[in-house]
Amino acid sequence: MEFHAESTKDKVLFLLKKESSMSVNDLKERLNISHMAVRKHLTGLENSGLIASKETKQALGRPTQFYYLTSKGEHYFPKNYEGLSLEFLFDIEELYGSEAIENLFIKREKRLVEEYEHRLQEQAPDMKMQTLLNIQNEKGYMAYLLKTGTDEYELTEFNCPILSIAQSYKTACHCETQLFKQALNTNQVHRVRCKTEGHDHCQFKIKFN
């Protein structure tokens, strides 16, 4: 997965972003560092307000402490100045109505289709999907690609740079799905998970005809 986690702190935040919540032992195994080192980084991140913890009861033994990102921690990842953009969208909707918002998203979708098609043209499915993965990571989506069968793929996005906008205007999610269909030249693109619906990530099932 494309993500520039230079320091151990970055790696901890990245893992919590990807997995939603993790215990000290989980982090110890993934980071390959000592229990004490994990504790030290978690304490520093908690003191900075980037993470918090909660106890979860286990089937056997004592409750386990799980760590997760706070709102401040979530903003550690790319957000594309979505707050300001959302305010502009609210103003446009108030002035010109909801149809103007739909037209804006359609115009954005057309512009992105041209951008993506230019980079995806004349490529076999594997190369197309790898290029799409690269594009999404360049745009801050923290994407991960898994090939699940012959010309079948699963694309997962652990971050949404326009989450606040998508939560207010679901058409943004629809446009992204349509964008993938047009840019990849396949109708078999299905969004099976979405952060706006309470999932931890967005996920697409993609198959080439």
Coordinates of C-alpha atoms in Angstrom, one line a residue:
M1 CA 0.0 0.0 0.0
E2 CA 1.2 3.5 -0.9
F3 CA 1.7 5.5 2.3
H4 CA 4.7 7.5 3.4
A5 CA 5.0 6.3 7.0
E6 CA 8.5 7.5 7.8
S7 CA 8.4 7.3 11.6
T8 CA 7.0 4.7 14.0
K9 CA 4.4 7.3 15.0
D10 CA 3.3 7.5 11.4
K11 CA 3.1 3.7 11.2
V12 CA 1.0 3.4 14.3
L13 CA -1.4 6.0 13.0
F14 CA -1.6 4.4 9.6
L15 CA -2.3 0.9 11.2
L16 CA -5.1 2.4 13.4
K17 CA -6.5 4.1 10.3
K18 CA -6.5 0.9 8.4
E19 CA -7.7 -1.5 11.1
S20 CA -10.0 0.9 13.0
S21 CA -8.7 -0.3 16.4
M22 CA -5.8 -2.4 17.7
S23 CA -4.4 -3.7 20.9
V24 CA -0.9 -3.3 22.2
N25 CA -0.1 -6.9 21.2
D26 CA -1.6 -6.3 17.7
L27 CA 0.7 -3.3 17.2
K28 CA 3.7 -5.2 18.6
E29 CA 3.3 -8.0 16.1
R30 CA 2.7 -5.6 13.1
L31 CA 5.5 -3.2 13.9
N32 CA 8.0 -5.9 15.2
I33 CA 9.0 -3.8 18.2
S34 CA 8.9 -4.4 21.9
H35 CA 5.9 -4.2 24.1
M36 CA 7.5 -1.3 26.0
A37 CA 8.2 0.6 22.7
V38 CA 4.6 0.3 21.6
R39 CA 3.4 1.6 25.0
K40 CA 5.8 4.6 24.7
H41 CA 4.5 5.6 21.3
L42 CA 0.8 5.1 22.3
T43 CA 1.3 7.3 25.4
G44 CA 2.8 10.0 23.3
L45 CA 0.0 9.8 20.7
E46 CA -2.6 9.8 23.5
N47 CA -1.0 12.9 25.1
S48 CA -1.1 14.6 21.7
G49 CA -4.8 13.9 21.4
L50 CA -4.4 11.8 18.2
I51 CA -5.6 8.5 19.7
A52 CA -7.8 7.3 22.5
S53 CA -8.5 3.8 24.0
K54 CA -11.4 1.7 25.2
E55 CA -11.7 -1.6 27.1
T56 CA -13.3 -4.5 25.3
K57 CA -14.4 -7.6 27.1
Q58 CA -12.9 -10.9 25.9
A59 CA -14.4 -14.4 26.0
L60 CA -11.6 -15.4 28.3
G61 CA -9.4 -13.4 30.6
R62 CA -9.3 -9.7 31.4
P63 CA -10.7 -7.0 29.2
T64 CA -8.3 -5.8 26.5
Q65 CA -7.4 -2.1 25.8
F66 CA -8.0 -1.2 22.1
Y67 CA -6.6 2.0 20.6
Y68 CA -8.3 4.1 17.9
L69 CA -8.0 7.4 16.1
T70 CA -9.7 10.5 17.5
S71 CA -11.2 13.2 15.3
K72 CA -7.9 15.0 15.6
G73 CA -6.1 11.8 14.5
E74 CA -8.4 11.5 11.5
H75 CA -7.4 14.9 10.4
Y76 CA -3.7 13.8 10.4
F77 CA -4.6 12.2 7.0
P78 CA -5.3 14.1 3.7
K79 CA -8.6 16.0 3.7
N80 CA -8.3 18.1 0.5
Y81 CA -9.5 21.3 2.3
E82 CA -13.0 19.7 2.4
G83 CA -14.3 22.0 5.1
L84 CA -14.0 25.1 2.9
S85 CA -15.3 23.3 -0.1
L86 CA -18.3 22.1 1.8
E87 CA -19.1 25.7 2.9
F88 CA -19.0 26.8 -0.8
L89 CA -21.3 23.9 -1.8
F90 CA -23.8 24.9 0.9
D91 CA -23.7 28.5 -0.4
I92 CA -24.2 27.4 -4.0
E93 CA -27.1 25.2 -3.0
E94 CA -28.7 28.1 -1.1
L95 CA -28.3 30.5 -4.0
Y96 CA -29.0 28.3 -7.0
G97 CA -30.7 25.1 -5.7
S98 CA -29.8 21.4 -5.6
E99 CA -29.7 21.1 -9.4
A100 CA -26.7 23.3 -9.4
I101 CA -24.9 21.0 -7.0
E102 CA -25.8 18.0 -9.2
N103 CA -24.4 19.8 -12.2
L104 CA -21.2 20.6 -10.4
F105 CA -20.6 17.0 -9.5
I106 CA -21.3 15.9 -13.0
K107 CA -18.9 18.4 -14.4
R108 CA -16.2 17.2 -11.9
E109 CA -16.9 13.6 -12.9
K110 CA -16.4 14.4 -16.6
R111 CA -13.2 16.3 -15.9
L112 CA -11.8 13.3 -13.9
V113 CA -12.9 10.8 -16.5
E114 CA -10.7 12.6 -19.0
E115 CA -7.8 12.7 -16.6
Y116 CA -8.1 9.0 -15.7
E117 CA -8.7 7.8 -19.3
H118 CA -5.6 9.6 -20.4
R119 CA -3.5 7.5 -18.0
L120 CA -5.5 4.2 -18.3
Q121 CA -5.7 4.0 -22.1
E122 CA -4.6 1.0 -24.0
Q123 CA -3.8 -1.0 -20.9
A124 CA -4.6 -4.6 -19.9
P125 CA -6.8 -5.1 -16.8
D126 CA -3.9 -5.7 -14.4
M127 CA -2.1 -2.6 -15.6
K128 CA -5.3 -0.6 -15.6
M129 CA -6.0 -1.5 -12.0
Q130 CA -2.4 -0.8 -10.9
T131 CA -2.6 2.6 -12.5
L132 CA -5.9 3.3 -10.9
L133 CA -4.4 2.3 -7.6
N134 CA -1.5 4.8 -8.1
I135 CA -3.9 7.6 -9.1
Q136 CA -6.1 7.1 -6.0
N137 CA -3.1 7.0 -3.7
E138 CA -1.8 10.2 -5.3
K139 CA -5.1 11.8 -4.4
G140 CA -4.9 10.6 -0.7
Y141 CA -7.3 7.7 -0.7
M142 CA -4.9 5.2 1.0
A143 CA -6.0 2.6 -1.5
Y144 CA -5.2 -1.1 -1.5
L145 CA -5.7 -3.5 -4.5
L146 CA -6.4 -7.2 -4.3
K147 CA -6.8 -9.5 -7.4
T148 CA -9.6 -11.9 -6.6
G149 CA -10.0 -13.9 -9.8
T150 CA -9.4 -13.7 -13.6
D151 CA -9.9 -10.0 -14.4
E152 CA -11.6 -9.6 -11.0
Y153 CA -10.4 -7.1 -8.4
E154 CA -11.2 -5.6 -5.0
L155 CA -10.2 -2.0 -4.5
T156 CA -10.3 -0.7 -0.9
E157 CA -10.0 2.9 0.1
F158 CA -9.1 3.5 3.8
N159 CA -9.2 7.3 3.6
C160 CA -11.7 9.6 2.0
P161 CA -10.2 13.1 1.3
I162 CA -13.8 14.5 0.8
L163 CA -15.6 12.5 3.5
S164 CA -17.5 15.6 4.9
I165 CA -18.7 16.5 1.4
A166 CA -19.7 12.9 0.6
Q167 CA -21.6 12.7 3.9
S168 CA -23.6 15.8 2.9
Y169 CA -23.9 15.0 -0.8
K170 CA -24.2 11.3 -1.5
T171 CA -24.0 12.1 -5.2
A172 CA -20.2 12.3 -4.7
C173 CA -20.1 8.6 -4.0
H174 CA -22.3 7.8 -7.0
C175 CA -20.0 9.9 -9.2
E176 CA -16.9 8.1 -8.1
T177 CA -18.5 4.8 -9.0
Q178 CA -19.5 6.1 -12.4
L179 CA -16.0 7.5 -12.8
F180 CA -14.4 4.1 -12.3
K181 CA -16.9 2.5 -14.7
Q182 CA -16.1 5.0 -17.5
A183 CA -12.4 5.2 -16.9
L184 CA -12.0 1.4 -16.7
N185 CA -14.5 0.8 -19.5
T186 CA -16.5 -1.8 -17.6
N187 CA -20.0 -1.7 -16.1
Q188 CA -19.2 -4.2 -13.5
V189 CA -18.0 -1.8 -10.8
H190 CA -20.0 -2.2 -7.5
R191 CA -19.4 -0.2 -4.3
V192 CA -19.9 -2.8 -1.5
R193 CA -18.8 -0.7 1.4
C194 CA -18.9 3.1 2.0
K195 CA -17.6 5.3 4.8
T196 CA -20.7 7.5 4.5
E197 CA -22.8 4.4 5.5
G198 CA -20.8 3.8 8.7
H199 CA -18.2 1.4 7.3
D200 CA -14.5 1.8 8.2
H201 CA -13.6 2.1 4.5
C202 CA -14.9 2.2 1.0
Q203 CA -14.6 -0.9 -1.1
F204 CA -15.3 -1.7 -4.8
K205 CA -15.7 -5.1 -6.5
I206 CA -14.5 -4.6 -10.1
K207 CA -14.7 -7.1 -13.0
F208 CA -13.8 -6.6 -16.6
N209 CA -16.3 -7.8 -19.2

